[in-house]
DNA sequence: CCTACCGATCGGTAGG
DNA sequence: CCTACCGATCGGTAGG
């Protein structure tokens, strides 16, 4: 480390960065500290230290510590949801193929945005209920994307009759989300490898014989 | 509530309970408070209040707050592991059938012990590394049970050749563990329903044609 | 953004 | 287990 004290050192006013730039730096640092310590255990003091600012000065940018968590969590949720909905709407021979693509995309996005995703999945519960709902939206948007695809596939006869779409959606989302707990960029499995495996087994788990036959992978 | 202040009220020395009884009450209360607030946000003050004791008096039973988390987390982990290993070793026509049973048992155990399980899965990371390892053991015991069964099934030709047992184990554990995030005792799905679904889809996800045929459910 | 604070609460302890 | 504490740190603020 260039700075063994962990303090970035305060700058003179002349070095002040543009507000937008500072804000981005602040969010990035907060994400990292929340990831390492957990939201509750993370202190504004440490965040301030890392960006070379006094703790009180953070309030030039925020109204409360909670604002930081909200921002971090909201940002990654929007991004992830965008990825997943885009893939779900794309063209494809069959709903089951689209589901396959959505799972892959979701898992790869998780792996490539491990730190903010982990904060989202682990610390969302630290937000008060109203702000949590503000992030998630009134609908179960994420779950809804998966569920709709499964319903569609079921209507097309590609999914077994005894499969409950909501239960299946929760199950698939679970195996996918859990990835943040064990994936490591330098680990033995690549993001693509994990994404492919999860998508493949999830599809096989719910597909009817007809559905399985229609997937030519 | 019988006591609207949230304080249980202190007892006279004559009402002092046996140490073992008090200890059990303490652990149970700590589990609940950790569940509701998260470990970091939970205060010893609140735990003490709920059992009608002064905060300082807790140190008659513990050396640190961390002791409480360790105890809670260790207890439920041992119990869960016992359930799963017992089921894995039981008699059965095929390894895949045993895996089916293990997944069901694991999920039902999770649902029936939702609060301590949630604390285990969510707050384990709040323990320092050495005590975390002390809980989990040096081996990945949980993951190992699932992985071994999958390896066995693969050797018996019941699992597809292209399935990586470790990846499959992590995937199945993920969908099962995630249940603590959405299962509610009064929700629309029963523990048995969820357990059956997860087991069924997980098996179908990895089974070979021969393996699928050998499972007559 | 810094200076200079504050009240509240936290985990924990000595001594009985 | 209670009495009676303590130092540290926390999130947050007034004023510039």
GROMACS .gro file of C-alpha atoms (C1' of nucleotides) in nm:
model
  466
    1UNK     CA    1   0.000   0.000   0.000
    2UNK     CA    2   0.121   0.348  -0.080
    3UNK     CA    3  -0.015   0.474   0.249
    4UNK     CA    4   0.046   0.243   0.544
    5UNK     CA    5  -0.164   0.448   0.787
    6UNK     CA    6  -0.479   0.387   0.587
    7UNK     CA    7  -0.542   0.758   0.580
    8UNK     CA    8  -0.553   0.915   0.240
    9UNK     CA    9  -0.448   1.248   0.384
   10UNK     CA   10  -0.648   1.567   0.359
   11UNK     CA   11  -0.613   1.793   0.061
   12UNK     CA   12  -0.607   2.168   0.046
   13UNK     CA   13  -0.915   2.341  -0.088
   14UNK     CA   14  -0.737   2.385  -0.421
   15UNK     CA   15  -0.743   2.008  -0.472
   16UNK     CA   16  -1.115   1.986  -0.423
   17UNK     CA   17  -1.268   1.765  -0.686
   18UNK     CA   18  -1.587   1.833  -0.880
   19UNK     CA   19  -1.894   1.736  -0.685
   20UNK     CA   20  -1.996   1.459  -0.925
   21UNK     CA   21  -1.655   1.301  -0.915
   22UNK     CA   22  -1.644   1.313  -0.537
   23UNK     CA   23  -1.987   1.164  -0.513
   24UNK     CA   24  -1.887   0.870  -0.729
   25UNK     CA   25  -1.577   0.818  -0.519
   26UNK     CA   26  -1.785   0.831  -0.205
   27UNK     CA   27  -2.034   0.571  -0.327
   28UNK     CA   28  -1.759   0.342  -0.445
   29UNK     CA   29  -1.578   0.364  -0.114
   30UNK     CA   30  -1.897   0.314   0.085
   31UNK     CA   31  -1.976   0.005  -0.120
   32UNK     CA   32  -1.638  -0.141  -0.042
   33UNK     CA   33  -1.654  -0.065   0.331
   34UNK     CA   34  -2.009  -0.199   0.361
   35UNK     CA   35  -1.890  -0.512   0.185
   36UNK     CA   36  -1.595  -0.563   0.417
   37UNK     CA   37  -1.759  -0.481   0.750
   38UNK     CA   38  -2.131  -0.499   0.694
   39UNK     CA   39  -2.346  -0.188   0.702
   40UNK     CA   40  -2.396  -0.162   1.077
   41UNK     CA   41  -2.033  -0.225   1.165
   42UNK     CA   42  -1.908   0.012   0.897
   43UNK     CA   43  -1.835   0.361   1.029
   44UNK     CA   44  -1.854   0.690   0.849
   45UNK     CA   45  -1.517   0.755   1.006
   46UNK     CA   46  -1.357   0.479   0.802
   47UNK     CA   47  -1.525   0.584   0.482
   48UNK     CA   48  -1.410   0.941   0.537
   49UNK     CA   49  -1.056   0.826   0.611
   50UNK     CA   50  -1.033   0.630   0.290
   51UNK     CA   51  -1.124   0.924   0.073
   52UNK     CA   52  -0.920   1.170   0.277
   53UNK     CA   53  -1.203   1.370   0.422
   54UNK     CA   54  -1.321   1.449   0.772
   55UNK     CA   55  -1.618   1.253   0.891
   56UNK     CA   56  -1.833   1.560   0.939
   57UNK     CA   57  -1.760   1.670   0.584
   58UNK     CA   58  -1.947   1.371   0.450
   59UNK     CA   59  -2.262   1.556   0.545
   60UNK     CA   60  -2.187   1.802   0.270
   61UNK     CA   61  -2.291   1.515   0.042
   62UNK     CA   62  -2.542   1.317   0.243
   63UNK     CA   63  -2.808   1.367   0.505
   64UNK     CA   64  -2.748   1.038   0.683
   65UNK     CA   65  -2.549   0.717   0.675
   66UNK     CA   66  -2.859   0.547   0.548
   67UNK     CA   67  -2.844   0.760   0.233
   68UNK     CA   68  -2.524   0.588   0.137
   69UNK     CA   69  -2.668   0.241   0.173
   70UNK     CA   70  -2.977   0.341  -0.019
   71UNK     CA   71  -2.771   0.477  -0.304
   72UNK     CA   72  -2.545   0.173  -0.328
   73UNK     CA   73  -2.827  -0.074  -0.311
   74UNK     CA   74  -3.057   0.114  -0.544
   75UNK     CA   75  -2.794   0.157  -0.811
   76UNK     CA   76  -2.701  -0.210  -0.839
   77UNK     CA   77  -3.062  -0.320  -0.825
   78UNK     CA   78  -3.160  -0.095  -1.115
   79UNK     CA   79  -2.869  -0.216  -1.321
   80UNK     CA   80  -2.933  -0.582  -1.251
   81UNK     CA   81  -3.301  -0.551  -1.324
   82UNK     CA   82  -3.225  -0.377  -1.651
   83UNK     CA   83  -2.997  -0.660  -1.758
   84UNK     CA   84  -3.252  -0.923  -1.675
   85UNK     CA   85  -3.556  -0.754  -1.830
   86UNK     CA   86  -3.367  -0.678  -2.149
   87UNK     CA   87  -3.268  -1.042  -2.186
   88UNK     CA   88  -3.619  -1.160  -2.106
   89UNK     CA   89  -3.767  -0.947  -2.382
   90UNK     CA   90  -3.512  -1.032  -2.647
   91UNK     CA   91  -3.602  -1.255  -2.943
   92UNK     CA   92  -3.575  -1.629  -2.906
   93UNK     CA   93  -3.728  -1.946  -3.045
   94UNK     CA   94  -3.887  -2.041  -2.713
   95UNK     CA   95  -3.961  -1.908  -2.363
   96UNK     CA   96  -3.739  -2.176  -2.215
   97UNK     CA   97  -3.447  -2.058  -2.424
   98UNK     CA   98  -3.510  -1.707  -2.301
   99UNK     CA   99  -3.516  -1.826  -1.942
  100UNK     CA  100  -3.186  -1.995  -2.003
  101UNK     CA  101  -3.040  -1.670  -2.130
  102UNK     CA  102  -3.183  -1.472  -1.841
  103UNK     CA  103  -3.032  -1.700  -1.580
  104UNK     CA  104  -2.695  -1.686  -1.749
  105UNK     CA  105  -2.708  -1.311  -1.774
  106UNK     CA  106  -2.815  -1.269  -1.415
  107UNK     CA  107  -2.540  -1.490  -1.281
  108UNK     CA  108  -2.271  -1.329  -1.494
  109UNK     CA  109  -2.386  -0.987  -1.386
  110UNK     CA  110  -2.367  -1.099  -1.025
  111UNK     CA  111  -2.014  -1.228  -1.066
  112UNK     CA  112  -1.894  -0.920  -1.251
  113UNK     CA  113  -2.045  -0.689  -0.990
  114UNK     CA  114  -1.972  -0.901  -0.688
  115UNK     CA  115  -1.911  -0.630  -0.429
  116UNK     CA  116  -2.217  -0.410  -0.487
  117UNK     CA  117  -2.434  -0.716  -0.545
  118UNK     CA  118  -2.322  -0.866  -0.216
  119UNK     CA  119  -2.406  -0.543  -0.038
  120UNK     CA  120  -2.745  -0.538  -0.204
  121UNK     CA  121  -2.828  -0.895  -0.115
  122UNK     CA  122  -2.682  -0.887   0.234
  123UNK     CA  123  -2.759  -0.539   0.361
  124UNK     CA  124  -3.090  -0.453   0.201
  125UNK     CA  125  -3.257  -0.566   0.522
  126UNK     CA  126  -3.074  -0.289   0.709
  127UNK     CA  127  -3.284  -0.031   0.527
  128UNK     CA  128  -3.612   0.078   0.687
  129UNK     CA  129  -3.912  -0.071   0.517
  130UNK     CA  130  -4.019   0.231   0.315
  131UNK     CA  131  -3.684   0.283   0.153
  132UNK     CA  132  -3.655  -0.088   0.095
  133UNK     CA  133  -3.979  -0.082  -0.096
  134UNK     CA  134  -3.859   0.222  -0.283
  135UNK     CA  135  -3.565   0.017  -0.407
  136UNK     CA  136  -3.754  -0.299  -0.491
  137UNK     CA  137  -4.062  -0.133  -0.630
  138UNK     CA  138  -4.409  -0.234  -0.529
  139UNK     CA  139  -4.395  -0.544  -0.746
  140UNK     CA  140  -4.153  -0.828  -0.696
  141UNK     CA  141  -3.983  -0.717  -1.013
  142UNK     CA  142  -3.692  -0.956  -1.014
  143UNK     CA  143  -3.895  -1.256  -0.915
  144UNK     CA  144  -4.161  -1.147  -1.161
  145UNK     CA  145  -3.931  -1.168  -1.460
  146UNK     CA  146  -3.840  -1.526  -1.381
  147UNK     CA  147  -4.192  -1.622  -1.290
  148UNK     CA  148  -4.346  -1.479  -1.607
  149UNK     CA  149  -4.103  -1.666  -1.826
  150UNK     CA  150  -4.179  -1.990  -1.647
  151UNK     CA  151  -4.553  -1.932  -1.681
  152UNK     CA  152  -4.509  -1.861  -2.049
  153UNK     CA  153  -4.302  -2.173  -2.095
  154UNK     CA  154  -4.557  -2.376  -1.904
  155UNK     CA  155  -4.839  -2.249  -2.125
  156UNK     CA  156  -4.632  -2.354  -2.425
  157UNK     CA  157  -4.601  -2.703  -2.279
  158UNK     CA  158  -4.228  -2.667  -2.224
  159UNK     CA  159  -4.255  -2.694  -1.847
  160UNK     CA  160  -4.401  -2.986  -1.652
  161UNK     CA  161  -4.760  -2.952  -1.542
  162UNK     CA  162  -4.684  -3.008  -1.173
  163UNK     CA  163  -4.438  -2.718  -1.153
  164UNK     CA  164  -4.555  -2.412  -0.960
  165UNK     CA  165  -4.407  -2.111  -1.142
  166UNK     CA  166  -4.364  -1.899  -0.832
  167UNK     CA  167  -4.195  -2.178  -0.639
  168UNK     CA  168  -3.974  -2.251  -0.936
  169UNK     CA  169  -3.882  -1.885  -0.972
  170UNK     CA  170  -3.783  -1.859  -0.606
  171UNK     CA  171  -3.582  -2.177  -0.633
  172UNK     CA  172  -3.390  -2.064  -0.940
  173UNK     CA  173  -3.331  -1.716  -0.800
  174UNK     CA  174  -3.200  -1.877  -0.483
  175UNK     CA  175  -2.935  -2.085  -0.652
  176UNK     CA  176  -2.837  -1.782  -0.861
  177UNK     CA  177  -2.828  -1.528  -0.580
  178UNK     CA  178  -2.635  -1.758  -0.352
  179UNK     CA  179  -2.345  -1.727  -0.592
  180UNK     CA  180  -2.241  -1.404  -0.418
  181UNK     CA  181  -2.156  -1.615  -0.116
  182UNK     CA  182  -1.896  -1.833  -0.282
  183UNK     CA  183  -1.789  -1.696  -0.618
  184UNK     CA  184  -1.440  -1.547  -0.622
  185UNK     CA  185  -1.283  -1.388  -0.931
  186UNK     CA  186  -0.971  -1.595  -0.878
  187UNK     CA  187  -1.154  -1.911  -0.776
  188UNK     CA  188  -1.169  -2.243  -0.957
  189UNK     CA  189  -1.490  -2.165  -1.148
  190UNK     CA  190  -1.529  -1.886  -1.398
  191UNK     CA  191  -1.838  -1.669  -1.414
  192UNK     CA  192  -1.937  -1.824  -1.746
  193UNK     CA  193  -1.889  -2.174  -1.614
  194UNK     CA  194  -2.113  -2.108  -1.316
  195UNK     CA  195  -2.371  -1.927  -1.525
  196UNK     CA  196  -2.390  -2.213  -1.774
  197UNK     CA  197  -2.419  -2.478  -1.508
  198UNK     CA  198  -2.692  -2.299  -1.315
  199UNK     CA  199  -2.892  -2.223  -1.627
  200UNK     CA  200  -2.863  -2.576  -1.759
  201UNK     CA  201  -2.963  -2.752  -1.438
  202UNK     CA  202  -3.241  -2.508  -1.364
  203UNK     CA  203  -3.395  -2.564  -1.707
  204UNK     CA  204  -3.362  -2.940  -1.686
  205UNK     CA  205  -3.519  -2.928  -1.343
  206UNK     CA  206  -3.848  -2.789  -1.465
  207UNK     CA  207  -3.867  -2.875  -1.836
  208UNK     CA  208  -4.117  -3.119  -1.982
  209UNK     CA  209  -3.994  -3.376  -2.233
  210UNK     CA  210  -4.115  -3.154  -2.513
  211UNK     CA  211  -3.942  -2.853  -2.361
  212UNK     CA  212  -3.617  -3.043  -2.323
  213UNK     CA  213  -3.630  -3.159  -2.684
  214UNK     CA  214  -3.685  -2.805  -2.809
  215UNK     CA  215  -3.365  -2.687  -2.642
  216UNK     CA  216  -3.084  -2.786  -2.872
  217UNK     CA  217  -2.777  -2.716  -2.672
  218UNK     CA  218  -4.831  -0.776   2.533
  219UNK     CA  219  -4.847  -0.829   2.907
  220UNK     CA  220  -4.575  -0.574   2.956
  221UNK     CA  221  -4.609  -0.265   2.741
  222UNK     CA  222  -4.275  -0.118   2.848
  223UNK     CA  223  -4.084  -0.406   2.692
  224UNK     CA  224  -3.905  -0.457   3.018
  225UNK     CA  225  -3.958  -0.790   3.183
  226UNK     CA  226  -3.891  -0.636   3.523
  227UNK     CA  227  -3.618  -0.745   3.754
  228UNK     CA  228  -3.673  -1.024   4.000
  229UNK     CA  229  -3.558  -1.054   4.356
  230UNK     CA  230  -3.275  -1.293   4.429
  231UNK     CA  231  -3.531  -1.548   4.547
  232UNK     CA  232  -3.665  -1.577   4.191
  233UNK     CA  233  -3.326  -1.650   4.047
  234UNK     CA  234  -3.351  -1.939   3.807
  235UNK     CA  235  -3.109  -2.230   3.781
  236UNK     CA  236  -2.808  -2.144   3.575
  237UNK     CA  237  -2.887  -2.390   3.298
  238UNK     CA  238  -3.238  -2.261   3.261
  239UNK     CA  239  -3.121  -1.901   3.248
  240UNK     CA  240  -2.858  -1.988   2.992
  241UNK     CA  241  -3.116  -2.146   2.765
  242UNK     CA  242  -3.339  -1.841   2.802
  243UNK     CA  243  -3.046  -1.615   2.724
  244UNK     CA  244  -2.954  -1.802   2.407
  245UNK     CA  245  -3.312  -1.812   2.288
  246UNK     CA  246  -3.356  -1.440   2.345
  247UNK     CA  247  -3.026  -1.356   2.181
  248UNK     CA  248  -3.125  -1.562   1.878
  249UNK     CA  249  -3.448  -1.369   1.845
  250UNK     CA  250  -3.287  -1.028   1.886
  251UNK     CA  251  -3.007  -1.111   1.641
  252UNK     CA  252  -3.275  -1.221   1.397
  253UNK     CA  253  -3.477  -0.904   1.430
  254UNK     CA  254  -3.195  -0.649   1.430
  255UNK     CA  255  -2.891  -0.824   1.294
  256UNK     CA  256  -2.594  -0.903   1.516
  257UNK     CA  257  -2.419  -0.566   1.497
  258UNK     CA  258  -2.731  -0.361   1.551
  259UNK     CA  259  -2.850  -0.582   1.834
  260UNK     CA  260  -2.757  -0.449   2.177
  261UNK     CA  261  -2.689  -0.639   2.493
  262UNK     CA  262  -2.914  -0.384   2.654
  263UNK     CA  263  -3.213  -0.510   2.461
  264UNK     CA  264  -3.134  -0.873   2.529
  265UNK     CA  265  -3.099  -0.798   2.898
  266UNK     CA  266  -3.426  -0.604   2.901
  267UNK     CA  267  -3.617  -0.891   2.746
  268UNK     CA  268  -3.511  -1.139   3.009
  269UNK     CA  269  -3.541  -0.889   3.293
  270UNK     CA  270  -3.177  -0.856   3.378
  271UNK     CA  271  -2.931  -0.569   3.389
  272UNK     CA  272  -2.694  -0.547   3.099
  273UNK     CA  273  -2.387  -0.589   3.316
  274UNK     CA  274  -2.531  -0.903   3.466
  275UNK     CA  275  -2.510  -1.079   3.133
  276UNK     CA  276  -2.138  -1.101   3.197
  277UNK     CA  277  -2.212  -1.346   3.473
  278UNK     CA  278  -2.291  -1.583   3.184
  279UNK     CA  279  -2.070  -1.466   2.901
  280UNK     CA  280  -1.730  -1.307   2.842
  281UNK     CA  281  -1.836  -1.108   2.540
  282UNK     CA  282  -2.123  -1.036   2.304
  283UNK     CA  283  -1.946  -1.249   2.051
  284UNK     CA  284  -1.991  -1.551   2.278
  285UNK     CA  285  -2.364  -1.527   2.226
  286UNK     CA  286  -2.341  -1.527   1.850
  287UNK     CA  287  -2.095  -1.814   1.856
  288UNK     CA  288  -2.325  -2.021   2.072
  289UNK     CA  289  -2.635  -1.954   1.862
  290UNK     CA  290  -2.462  -2.020   1.535
  291UNK     CA  291  -2.273  -2.325   1.654
  292UNK     CA  292  -2.579  -2.490   1.799
  293UNK     CA  293  -2.792  -2.469   1.487
  294UNK     CA  294  -2.505  -2.571   1.264
  295UNK     CA  295  -2.439  -2.887   1.462
  296UNK     CA  296  -2.805  -2.977   1.460
  297UNK     CA  297  -2.846  -2.918   1.089
  298UNK     CA  298  -2.535  -3.110   1.002
  299UNK     CA  299  -2.652  -3.402   1.215
  300UNK     CA  300  -2.984  -3.413   1.031
  301UNK     CA  301  -2.819  -3.409   0.693
  302UNK     CA  302  -2.545  -3.664   0.764
  303UNK     CA  303  -2.792  -3.903   0.919
  304UNK     CA  304  -3.012  -3.888   0.613
  305UNK     CA  305  -2.716  -3.925   0.380
  306UNK     CA  306  -2.604  -4.244   0.552
  307UNK     CA  307  -2.946  -4.405   0.574
  308UNK     CA  308  -3.038  -4.706   0.357
  309UNK     CA  309  -3.174  -4.643   0.014
  310UNK     CA  310  -3.192  -4.810  -0.328
  311UNK     CA  311  -2.973  -4.547  -0.492
  312UNK     CA  312  -2.748  -4.248  -0.418
  313UNK     CA  313  -2.984  -4.022  -0.607
  314UNK     CA  314  -3.273  -4.127  -0.385
  315UNK     CA  315  -3.059  -4.047  -0.085
  316UNK     CA  316  -2.975  -3.707  -0.224
  317UNK     CA  317  -3.344  -3.648  -0.272
  318UNK     CA  318  -3.405  -3.733   0.093
  319UNK     CA  319  -3.117  -3.517   0.212
  320UNK     CA  320  -3.242  -3.210   0.027
  321UNK     CA  321  -3.590  -3.256   0.164
  322UNK     CA  322  -3.462  -3.303   0.515
  323UNK     CA  323  -3.234  -3.002   0.493
  324UNK     CA  324  -3.509  -2.774   0.365
  325UNK     CA  325  -3.762  -2.891   0.620
  326UNK     CA  326  -3.510  -2.844   0.898
  327UNK     CA  327  -3.445  -2.493   0.773
  328UNK     CA  328  -3.814  -2.408   0.770
  329UNK     CA  329  -3.879  -2.555   1.112
  330UNK     CA  330  -3.582  -2.371   1.260
  331UNK     CA  331  -3.616  -2.053   1.064
  332UNK     CA  332  -3.496  -1.803   1.323
  333UNK     CA  333  -3.171  -1.969   1.432
  334UNK     CA  334  -3.101  -2.081   1.076
  335UNK     CA  335  -3.142  -1.727   0.948
  336UNK     CA  336  -2.901  -1.603   1.213
  337UNK     CA  337  -2.655  -1.872   1.117
  338UNK     CA  338  -2.671  -1.799   0.747
  339UNK     CA  339  -2.683  -1.423   0.779
  340UNK     CA  340  -2.458  -1.344   1.072
  341UNK     CA  341  -2.189  -1.609   1.055
  342UNK     CA  342  -1.974  -1.357   0.872
  343UNK     CA  343  -1.981  -1.132   1.180
  344UNK     CA  344  -1.769  -1.385   1.368
  345UNK     CA  345  -1.392  -1.348   1.351
  346UNK     CA  346  -1.231  -1.602   1.124
  347UNK     CA  347  -1.101  -1.840   1.386
  348UNK     CA  348  -1.435  -1.884   1.558
  349UNK     CA  349  -1.604  -1.913   1.221
  350UNK     CA  350  -1.377  -2.201   1.133
  351UNK     CA  351  -1.441  -2.351   1.473
  352UNK     CA  352  -1.811  -2.361   1.386
  353UNK     CA  353  -1.778  -2.488   1.031
  354UNK     CA  354  -1.495  -2.730   1.096
  355UNK     CA  355  -1.189  -2.744   0.879
  356UNK     CA  356  -1.376  -2.929   0.609
  357UNK     CA  357  -1.667  -2.791   0.415
  358UNK     CA  358  -1.885  -3.037   0.600
  359UNK     CA  359  -2.223  -2.931   0.468
  360UNK     CA  360  -2.112  -2.891   0.113
  361UNK     CA  361  -1.921  -3.217   0.146
  362UNK     CA  362  -2.230  -3.421   0.223
  363UNK     CA  363  -2.403  -3.301  -0.090
  364UNK     CA  364  -2.095  -3.328  -0.304
  365UNK     CA  365  -2.016  -3.682  -0.195
  366UNK     CA  366  -2.364  -3.800  -0.276
  367UNK     CA  367  -2.346  -3.642  -0.618
  368UNK     CA  368  -2.008  -3.802  -0.683
  369UNK     CA  369  -2.144  -4.136  -0.577
  370UNK     CA  370  -2.446  -4.097  -0.801
  371UNK     CA  371  -2.225  -3.995  -1.089
  372UNK     CA  372  -2.007  -4.301  -1.044
  373UNK     CA  373  -2.324  -4.510  -1.054
  374UNK     CA  374  -2.421  -4.347  -1.383
  375UNK     CA  375  -2.720  -4.174  -1.230
  376UNK     CA  376  -2.581  -3.826  -1.292
  377UNK     CA  377  -2.486  -3.678  -1.627
  378UNK     CA  378  -2.119  -3.695  -1.722
  379UNK     CA  379  -2.084  -3.321  -1.776
  380UNK     CA  380  -2.199  -3.231  -1.425
  381UNK     CA  381  -1.930  -3.103  -1.188
  382UNK     CA  382  -2.020  -3.238  -0.844
  383UNK     CA  383  -1.886  -2.940  -0.652
  384UNK     CA  384  -2.064  -2.691  -0.872
  385UNK     CA  385  -2.382  -2.893  -0.848
  386UNK     CA  386  -2.352  -2.912  -0.469
  387UNK     CA  387  -2.311  -2.536  -0.439
  388UNK     CA  388  -2.604  -2.480  -0.670
  389UNK     CA  389  -2.837  -2.710  -0.478
  390UNK     CA  390  -2.726  -2.573  -0.142
  391UNK     CA  391  -2.791  -2.226  -0.273
  392UNK     CA  392  -3.150  -2.287  -0.369
  393UNK     CA  393  -3.205  -2.465  -0.037
  394UNK     CA  394  -3.036  -2.209   0.185
  395UNK     CA  395  -3.208  -1.920   0.014
  396UNK     CA  396  -3.532  -2.050   0.156
  397UNK     CA  397  -3.459  -1.866   0.482
  398UNK     CA  398  -3.505  -1.544   0.290
  399UNK     CA  399  -3.861  -1.604   0.182
  400UNK     CA  400  -4.022  -1.892   0.370
  401UNK     CA  401  -4.282  -1.784   0.625
  402UNK     CA  402  -4.469  -2.029   0.848
  403UNK     CA  403  -4.796  -1.866   0.753
  404UNK     CA  404  -4.707  -1.818   0.387
  405UNK     CA  405  -4.864  -1.978   0.084
  406UNK     CA  406  -4.618  -2.268   0.064
  407UNK     CA  407  -4.573  -2.530   0.333
  408UNK     CA  408  -4.232  -2.657   0.437
  409UNK     CA  409  -4.308  -2.996   0.282
  410UNK     CA  410  -4.420  -2.840  -0.041
  411UNK     CA  411  -4.103  -2.638  -0.074
  412UNK     CA  412  -3.883  -2.929   0.027
  413UNK     CA  413  -4.044  -3.155  -0.231
  414UNK     CA  414  -4.019  -2.904  -0.510
  415UNK     CA  415  -3.655  -2.821  -0.445
  416UNK     CA  416  -3.556  -3.185  -0.417
  417UNK     CA  417  -3.743  -3.283  -0.731
  418UNK     CA  418  -3.609  -3.006  -0.952
  419UNK     CA  419  -3.255  -3.041  -0.819
  420UNK     CA  420  -3.251  -3.412  -0.897
  421UNK     CA  421  -3.399  -3.367  -1.242
  422UNK     CA  422  -3.144  -3.096  -1.305
  423UNK     CA  423  -2.846  -3.326  -1.275
  424UNK     CA  424  -2.980  -3.678  -1.337
  425UNK     CA  425  -2.889  -3.887  -1.638
  426UNK     CA  426  -3.164  -4.071  -1.821
  427UNK     CA  427  -3.077  -4.386  -1.631
  428UNK     CA  428  -3.079  -4.197  -1.301
  429UNK     CA  429  -3.415  -4.045  -1.377
  430UNK     CA  430  -3.561  -4.382  -1.464
  431UNK     CA  431  -3.436  -4.537  -1.140
  432UNK     CA  432  -3.624  -4.279  -0.937
  433UNK     CA  433  -3.981  -4.395  -0.923
  434UNK     CA  434  -4.164  -4.109  -0.764
  435DC     C1'  435  -1.545   2.112   0.278
  436DC     C1'  436  -1.294   2.213   0.779
  437DT     C1'  437  -1.344   2.350   1.296
  438DA     C1'  438  -1.517   2.222   1.690
  439DC     C1'  439  -1.840   2.020   1.903
  440DC     C1'  440  -2.258   1.712   2.136
  441DG     C1'  441  -2.565   1.363   2.334
  442DA     C1'  442  -2.644   0.894   2.320
  443DT     C1'  443  -2.520   0.452   2.338
  444DC     C1'  444  -2.216   0.088   2.309
  445DG     C1'  445  -1.957  -0.324   2.513
  446DG     C1'  446  -1.743  -0.410   2.913
  447DT     C1'  447  -1.554  -0.405   3.424
  448DA     C1'  448  -1.454  -0.386   3.955
  449DG     C1'  449  -1.642  -0.505   4.354
  450DG     C1'  450  -1.972  -0.692   4.617
  451DC     C1'  451  -2.676  -1.139   3.976
  452DC     C1'  452  -2.697  -0.588   4.118
  453DT     C1'  453  -2.438  -0.124   4.194
  454DA     C1'  454  -2.199   0.197   3.990
  455DC     C1'  455  -1.910   0.297   3.677
  456DC     C1'  456  -1.569   0.394   3.232
  457DG     C1'  457  -1.352   0.491   2.786
  458DA     C1'  458  -1.445   0.473   2.320
  459DT     C1'  459  -1.695   0.553   1.944
  460DC     C1'  460  -2.093   0.644   1.702
  461DG     C1'  461  -2.392   0.940   1.384
  462DG     C1'  462  -2.479   1.391   1.344
  463DT     C1'  463  -2.473   1.934   1.377
  464DA     C1'  464  -2.381   2.467   1.388
  465DG     C1'  465  -2.121   2.785   1.185
  466DG     C1'  466  -1.808   2.930   0.880
   0.00000   0.00000   0.00000
